[in-house]
Short mmCIF file of C-alpha atoms in Angstrom, two decimals:
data_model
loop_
_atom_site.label_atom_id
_atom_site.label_comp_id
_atom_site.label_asym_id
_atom_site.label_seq_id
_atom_site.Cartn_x
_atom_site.Cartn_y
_atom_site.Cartn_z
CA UNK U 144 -10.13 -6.81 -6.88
CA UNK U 145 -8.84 -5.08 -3.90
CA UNK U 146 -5.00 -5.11 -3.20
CA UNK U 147 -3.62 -4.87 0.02
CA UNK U 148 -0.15 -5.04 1.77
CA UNK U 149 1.93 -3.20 3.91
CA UNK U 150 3.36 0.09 2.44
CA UNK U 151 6.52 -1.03 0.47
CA UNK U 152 5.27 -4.47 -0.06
CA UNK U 153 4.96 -3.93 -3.49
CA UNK U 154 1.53 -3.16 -3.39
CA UNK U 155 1.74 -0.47 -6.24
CA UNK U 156 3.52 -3.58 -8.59
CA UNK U 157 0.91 -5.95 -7.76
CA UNK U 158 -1.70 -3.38 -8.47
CA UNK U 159 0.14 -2.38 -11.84
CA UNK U 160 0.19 -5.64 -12.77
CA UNK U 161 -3.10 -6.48 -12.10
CA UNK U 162 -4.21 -3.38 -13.79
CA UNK U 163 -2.54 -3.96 -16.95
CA UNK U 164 -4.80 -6.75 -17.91
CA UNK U 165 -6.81 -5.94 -20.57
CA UNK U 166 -10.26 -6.38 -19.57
CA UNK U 167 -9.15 -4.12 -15.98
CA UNK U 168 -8.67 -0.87 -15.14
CA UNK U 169 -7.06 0.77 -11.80
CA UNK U 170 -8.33 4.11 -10.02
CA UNK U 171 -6.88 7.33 -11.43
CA UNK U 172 -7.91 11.33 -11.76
CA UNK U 173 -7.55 10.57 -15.67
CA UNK U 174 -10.67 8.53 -15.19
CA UNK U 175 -12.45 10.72 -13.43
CA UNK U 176 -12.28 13.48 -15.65
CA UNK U 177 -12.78 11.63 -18.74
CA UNK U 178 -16.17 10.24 -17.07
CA UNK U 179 -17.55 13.33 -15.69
CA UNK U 180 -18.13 16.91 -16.62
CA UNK U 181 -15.42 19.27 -15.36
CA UNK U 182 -17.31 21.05 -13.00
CA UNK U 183 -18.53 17.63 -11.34
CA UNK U 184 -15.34 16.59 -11.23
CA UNK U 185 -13.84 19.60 -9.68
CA UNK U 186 -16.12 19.17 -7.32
CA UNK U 187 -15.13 15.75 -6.72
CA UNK U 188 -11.16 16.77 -6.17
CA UNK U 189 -12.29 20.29 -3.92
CA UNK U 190 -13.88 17.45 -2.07
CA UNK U 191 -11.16 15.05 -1.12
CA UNK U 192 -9.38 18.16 -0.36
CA UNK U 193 -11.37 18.92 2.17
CA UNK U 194 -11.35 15.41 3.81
CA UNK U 195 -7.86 14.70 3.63
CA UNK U 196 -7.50 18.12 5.12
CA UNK U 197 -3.95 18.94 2.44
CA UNK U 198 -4.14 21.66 -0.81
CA UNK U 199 -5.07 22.34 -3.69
CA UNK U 200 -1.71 22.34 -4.54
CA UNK U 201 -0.59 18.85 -3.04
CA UNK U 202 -3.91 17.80 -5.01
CA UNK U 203 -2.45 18.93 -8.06
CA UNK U 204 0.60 16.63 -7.94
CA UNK U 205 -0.80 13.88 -6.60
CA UNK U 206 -3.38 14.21 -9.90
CA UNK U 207 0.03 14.65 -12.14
CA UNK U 208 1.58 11.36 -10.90
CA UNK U 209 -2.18 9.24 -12.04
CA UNK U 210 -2.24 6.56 -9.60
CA UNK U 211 -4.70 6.81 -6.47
CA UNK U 212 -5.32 4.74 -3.69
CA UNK U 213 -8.63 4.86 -2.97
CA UNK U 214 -8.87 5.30 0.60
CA UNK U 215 -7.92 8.72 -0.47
CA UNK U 216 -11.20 9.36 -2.10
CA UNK U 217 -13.62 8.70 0.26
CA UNK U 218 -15.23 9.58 3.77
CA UNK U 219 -17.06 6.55 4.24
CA UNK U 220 -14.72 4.38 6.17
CA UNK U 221 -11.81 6.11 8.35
CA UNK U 222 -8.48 7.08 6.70
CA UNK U 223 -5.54 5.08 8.19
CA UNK U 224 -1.38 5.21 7.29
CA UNK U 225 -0.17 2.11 8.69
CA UNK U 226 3.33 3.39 9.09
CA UNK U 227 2.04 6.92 10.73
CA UNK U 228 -1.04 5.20 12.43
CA UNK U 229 0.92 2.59 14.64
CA UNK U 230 2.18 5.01 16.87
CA UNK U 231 3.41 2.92 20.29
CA UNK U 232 1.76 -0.42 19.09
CA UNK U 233 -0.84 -0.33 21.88
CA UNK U 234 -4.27 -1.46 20.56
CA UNK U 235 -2.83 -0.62 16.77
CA UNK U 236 -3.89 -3.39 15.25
CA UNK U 237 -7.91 -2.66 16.40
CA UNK U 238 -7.46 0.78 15.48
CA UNK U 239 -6.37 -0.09 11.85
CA UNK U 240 -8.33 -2.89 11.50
CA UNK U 241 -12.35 -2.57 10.16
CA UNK U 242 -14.51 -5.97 10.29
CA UNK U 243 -17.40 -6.79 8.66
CA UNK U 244 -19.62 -6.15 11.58
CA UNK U 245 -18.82 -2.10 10.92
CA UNK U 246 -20.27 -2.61 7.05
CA UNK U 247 -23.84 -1.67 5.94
CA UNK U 248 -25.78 -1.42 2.62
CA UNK U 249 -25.67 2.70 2.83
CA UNK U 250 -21.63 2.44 3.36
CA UNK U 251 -21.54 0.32 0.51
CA UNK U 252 -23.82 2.37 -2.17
CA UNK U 253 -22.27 5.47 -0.66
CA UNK U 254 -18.56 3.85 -1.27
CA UNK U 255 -19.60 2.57 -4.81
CA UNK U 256 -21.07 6.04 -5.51
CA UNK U 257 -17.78 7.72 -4.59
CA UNK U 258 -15.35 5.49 -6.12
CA UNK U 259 -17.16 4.45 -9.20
CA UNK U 260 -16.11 7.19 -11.36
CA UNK U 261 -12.43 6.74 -10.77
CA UNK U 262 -12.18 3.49 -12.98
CA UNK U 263 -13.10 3.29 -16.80
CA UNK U 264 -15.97 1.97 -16.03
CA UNK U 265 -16.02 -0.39 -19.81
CA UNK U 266 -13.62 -2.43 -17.86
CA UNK U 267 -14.73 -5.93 -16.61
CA UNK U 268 -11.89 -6.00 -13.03
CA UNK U 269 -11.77 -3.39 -11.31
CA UNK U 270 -8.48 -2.77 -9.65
CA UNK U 271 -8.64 -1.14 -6.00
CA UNK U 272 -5.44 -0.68 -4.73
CA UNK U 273 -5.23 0.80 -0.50
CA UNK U 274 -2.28 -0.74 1.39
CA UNK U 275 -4.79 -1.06 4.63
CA UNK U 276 -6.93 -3.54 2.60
CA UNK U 277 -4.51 -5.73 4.02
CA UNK U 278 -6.77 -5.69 7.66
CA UNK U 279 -9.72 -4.18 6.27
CA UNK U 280 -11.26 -7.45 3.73
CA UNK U 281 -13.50 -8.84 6.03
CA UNK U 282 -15.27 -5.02 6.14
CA UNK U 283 -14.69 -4.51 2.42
CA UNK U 284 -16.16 -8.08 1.85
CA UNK U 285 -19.21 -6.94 3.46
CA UNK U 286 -20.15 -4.13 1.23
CA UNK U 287 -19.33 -6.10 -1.66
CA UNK U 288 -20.06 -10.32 -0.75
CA UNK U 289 -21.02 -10.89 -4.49
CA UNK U 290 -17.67 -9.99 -5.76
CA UNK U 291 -14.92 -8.68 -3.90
CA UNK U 292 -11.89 -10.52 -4.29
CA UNK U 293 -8.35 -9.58 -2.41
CA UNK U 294 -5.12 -10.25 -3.70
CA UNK U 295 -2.61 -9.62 -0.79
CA UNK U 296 1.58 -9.19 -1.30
CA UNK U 297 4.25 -9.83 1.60
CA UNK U 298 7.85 -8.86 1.44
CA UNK U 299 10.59 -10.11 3.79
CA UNK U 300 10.31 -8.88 6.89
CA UNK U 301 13.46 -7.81 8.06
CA UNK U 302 13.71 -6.46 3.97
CA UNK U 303 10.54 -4.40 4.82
CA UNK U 304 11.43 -2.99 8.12
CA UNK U 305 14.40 -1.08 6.32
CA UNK U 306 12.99 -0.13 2.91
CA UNK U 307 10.56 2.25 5.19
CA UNK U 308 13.11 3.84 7.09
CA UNK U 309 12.69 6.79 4.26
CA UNK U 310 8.84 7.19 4.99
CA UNK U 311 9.30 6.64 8.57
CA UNK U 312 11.83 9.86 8.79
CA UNK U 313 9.92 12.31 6.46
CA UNK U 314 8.57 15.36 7.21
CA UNK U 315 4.69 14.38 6.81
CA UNK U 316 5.39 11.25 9.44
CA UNK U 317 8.59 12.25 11.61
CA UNK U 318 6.72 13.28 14.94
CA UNK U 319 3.96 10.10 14.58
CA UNK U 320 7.03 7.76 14.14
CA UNK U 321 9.39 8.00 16.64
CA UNK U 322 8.38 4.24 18.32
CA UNK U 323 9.31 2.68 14.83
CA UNK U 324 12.28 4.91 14.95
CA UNK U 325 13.64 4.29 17.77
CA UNK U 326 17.74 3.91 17.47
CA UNK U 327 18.09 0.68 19.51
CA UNK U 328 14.64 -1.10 18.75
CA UNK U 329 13.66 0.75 16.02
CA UNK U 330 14.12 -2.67 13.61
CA UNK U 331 12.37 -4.78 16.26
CA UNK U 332 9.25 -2.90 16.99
CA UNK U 333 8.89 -3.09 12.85
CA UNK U 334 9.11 -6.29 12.61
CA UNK U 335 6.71 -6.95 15.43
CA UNK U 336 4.32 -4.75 13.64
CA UNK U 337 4.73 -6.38 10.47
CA UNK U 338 4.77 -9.80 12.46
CA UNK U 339 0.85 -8.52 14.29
CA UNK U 340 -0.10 -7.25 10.96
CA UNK U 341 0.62 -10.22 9.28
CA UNK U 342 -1.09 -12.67 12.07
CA UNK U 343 -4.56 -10.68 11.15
CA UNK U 344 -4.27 -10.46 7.81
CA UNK U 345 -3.85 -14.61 7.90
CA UNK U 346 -7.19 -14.92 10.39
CA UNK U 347 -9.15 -12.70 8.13
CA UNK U 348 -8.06 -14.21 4.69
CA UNK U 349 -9.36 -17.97 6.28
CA UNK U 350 -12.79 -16.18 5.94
CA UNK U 351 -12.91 -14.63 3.52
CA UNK U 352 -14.11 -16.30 0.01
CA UNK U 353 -11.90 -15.29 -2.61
CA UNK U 354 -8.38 -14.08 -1.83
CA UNK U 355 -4.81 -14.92 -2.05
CA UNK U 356 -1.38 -14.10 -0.93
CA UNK U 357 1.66 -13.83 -3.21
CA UNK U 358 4.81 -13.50 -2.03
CA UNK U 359 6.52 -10.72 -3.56
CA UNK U 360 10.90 -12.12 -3.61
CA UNK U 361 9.13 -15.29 -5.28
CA UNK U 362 7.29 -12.44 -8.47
CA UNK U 363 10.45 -10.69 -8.42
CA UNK U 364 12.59 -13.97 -8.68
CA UNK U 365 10.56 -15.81 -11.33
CA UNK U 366 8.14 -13.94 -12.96
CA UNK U 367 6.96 -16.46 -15.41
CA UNK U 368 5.70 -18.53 -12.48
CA UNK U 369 1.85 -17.04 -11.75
CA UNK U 370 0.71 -18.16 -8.43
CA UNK U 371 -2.44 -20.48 -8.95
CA UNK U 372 -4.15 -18.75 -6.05
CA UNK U 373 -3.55 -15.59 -7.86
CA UNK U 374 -4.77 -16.98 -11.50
CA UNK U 375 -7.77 -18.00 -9.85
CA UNK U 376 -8.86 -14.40 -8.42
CA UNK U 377 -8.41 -13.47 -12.02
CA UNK U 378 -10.46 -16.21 -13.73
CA UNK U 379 -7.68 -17.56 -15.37
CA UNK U 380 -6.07 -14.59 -17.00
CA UNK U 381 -2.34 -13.93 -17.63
CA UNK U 382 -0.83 -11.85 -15.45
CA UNK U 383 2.27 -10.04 -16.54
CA UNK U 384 4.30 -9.92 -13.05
CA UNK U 385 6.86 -7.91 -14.71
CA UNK U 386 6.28 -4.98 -12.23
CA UNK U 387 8.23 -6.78 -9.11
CA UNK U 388 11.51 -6.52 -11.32
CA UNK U 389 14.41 -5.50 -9.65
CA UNK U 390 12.57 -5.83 -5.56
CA UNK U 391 14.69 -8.95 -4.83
CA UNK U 392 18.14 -7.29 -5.60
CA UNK U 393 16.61 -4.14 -3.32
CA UNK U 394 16.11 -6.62 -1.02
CA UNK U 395 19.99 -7.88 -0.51
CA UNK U 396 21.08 -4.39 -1.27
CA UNK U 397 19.08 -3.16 1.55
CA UNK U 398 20.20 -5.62 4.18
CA UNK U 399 23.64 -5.88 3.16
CA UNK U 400 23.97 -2.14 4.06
CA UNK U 401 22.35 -3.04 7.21
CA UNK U 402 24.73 -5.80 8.05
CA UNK U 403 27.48 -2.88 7.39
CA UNK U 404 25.83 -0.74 9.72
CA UNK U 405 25.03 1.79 6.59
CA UNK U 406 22.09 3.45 5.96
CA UNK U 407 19.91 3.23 2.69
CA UNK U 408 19.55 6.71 1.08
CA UNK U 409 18.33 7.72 -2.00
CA UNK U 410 19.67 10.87 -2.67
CA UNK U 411 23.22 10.63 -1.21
CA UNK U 412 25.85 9.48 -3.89
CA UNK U 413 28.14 6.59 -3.48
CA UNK U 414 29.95 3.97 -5.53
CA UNK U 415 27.63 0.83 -4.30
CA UNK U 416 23.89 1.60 -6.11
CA UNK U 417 21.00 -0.64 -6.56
CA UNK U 418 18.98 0.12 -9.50
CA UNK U 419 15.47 -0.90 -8.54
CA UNK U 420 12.17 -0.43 -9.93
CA UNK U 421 12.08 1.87 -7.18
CA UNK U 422 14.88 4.25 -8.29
CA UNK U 423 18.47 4.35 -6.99
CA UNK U 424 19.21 3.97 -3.67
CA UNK U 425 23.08 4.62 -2.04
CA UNK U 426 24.26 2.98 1.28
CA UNK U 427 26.03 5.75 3.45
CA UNK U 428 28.69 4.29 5.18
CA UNK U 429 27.71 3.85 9.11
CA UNK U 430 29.91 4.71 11.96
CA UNK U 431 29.95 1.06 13.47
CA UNK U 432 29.50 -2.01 11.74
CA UNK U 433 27.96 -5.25 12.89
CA UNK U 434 30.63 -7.21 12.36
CA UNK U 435 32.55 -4.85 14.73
CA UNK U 436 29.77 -5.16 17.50
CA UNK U 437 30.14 -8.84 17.15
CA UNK U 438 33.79 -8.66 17.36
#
């Protein structure tokens, strides 16, 4: 089951949720070295080192945390950030997008060989969780027609556009991002993106043969309620959306500051918090507020 969204979609929940099924199993580096011999696996992490071009060190942590996306460990399709990737919007959504016509039976034994040993591999769903699945099913479909399946999450747009703001402004992405940054247009270019991102994912999922889209206010809002579209992907199973708790308050919390002309920020203390699955965000007062621009 491949999961796809746009970073901060809630594409980890989904895949959490998914994953805690239990016939399933996500991707991790616990899997890995429980299914190969040490050496092999070393191997296997100098390896993505080398690909996604970062240390041994940066390695280490990411190993520590025990989720992986796994675009990050392979070379057999190109590596894409959506949020660094987009750079001025020109042509973004061909250069992020892979179709099936790029797919081949050595990409896909090659893929399978790389990835396999990342799952527990007793499991009967496999749980592949890359944020650029989102453009990338028809391709993915194409390595695997006998039984991929694609579970895809939206979030608000407007919501989306300034939970990124963080990732956006970080050190790793702050020189590829300064279109979506942009102090006057910033939120519209986003919201364009997500609007062009969205608009493919929708032409891709009316071919593919099993997939669905789940909304992810609607999870975080009533829980209880599985999507049928999503029930079917797992053959009936229950799915525990508990995950998504707390993204619908972020939501309000994050455009509320917005409408205040604040700023969302983690780290900074203040008297207004949201308590999200995500952690605890502040909103730092901004120096004009939309109400006064109105005015």
């Amino acid at each position: 089951v491949f999961v796809g969204g746009l970073q901060r979609s809630g594409t980890t929940a989904l895949a959490s949720a998914l994953e805690a099924l239990p016939d399933a199993s996500g991707q991790s580096f616990r899997w890995l070295f429980a299914n190969l011999r040490k050496e092999e696996a070393e191997a296997r992490v100098d390896a993505l080192r080398r690909w996604r071009g970062v240390t041994r060190r940066y390695l280490d942590d990411v190993i520590k945390s025990g989720g992986l996306e796994g675009k990050f460990a392979q070379d057999v399709y190109p590596y894409a950030y959506m949020l660094r990737d987009w750079g001025d919007s020109v042509h973004a959504v061909d250069r992020l997008s892979l179709d099936g016509a790029e797919a081949s039976p050595q990409k896909a034994v090659e893929l399978w060989r790389q990835w396999y040993p990342y799952w527990n591999q007793s499991s009967a769903v496999l749980v592949e969780k890359t944020p650029e699945n989102f453009v990338r099913g028809l391709f993915l479909e194409a390595l695997f027609p006998q039984n991929a399946r694609f579970v895809f999450v939206l979030r608000h747009p407007l919501a989306w556009a300034l939970t990124i703001e963080k990732w956006l402004d970080n050190r790793w992405n702050f020189k590829k991002t300064l279109y979506l940054r942009d102090p006057d247009d910033g939120i519209d270019r986003r919201i364009e993106m997500w609007i062009q991102l969205v608009d493919k994912m929708l032409a891709d999922v009316s071919s593919l043969k099993q997939a669905a889209i789940v909304h992810a206010e609607a999870c975080s809002l009533r829980p209880d309620v599985i999507p049928k579209s999503l029930e079917r992907i797992v053959d009936g199973r229950r799915v525990s959306l508990a995950p998504f708790k707390g993204l619908a308050r972020s939501n309000l919390a994050y455009v509320a500051c917005w409408l205040e002309g604040g700023r969302t920020d983690a780290k900074a203390g203040s008297s207004r918090q949201d308590t999200t699955a995500g952690g605890v965000h502040a909103c730092v007062p901004g120096a004009v507020a939309l109400r006064d621009i109105a005015r």
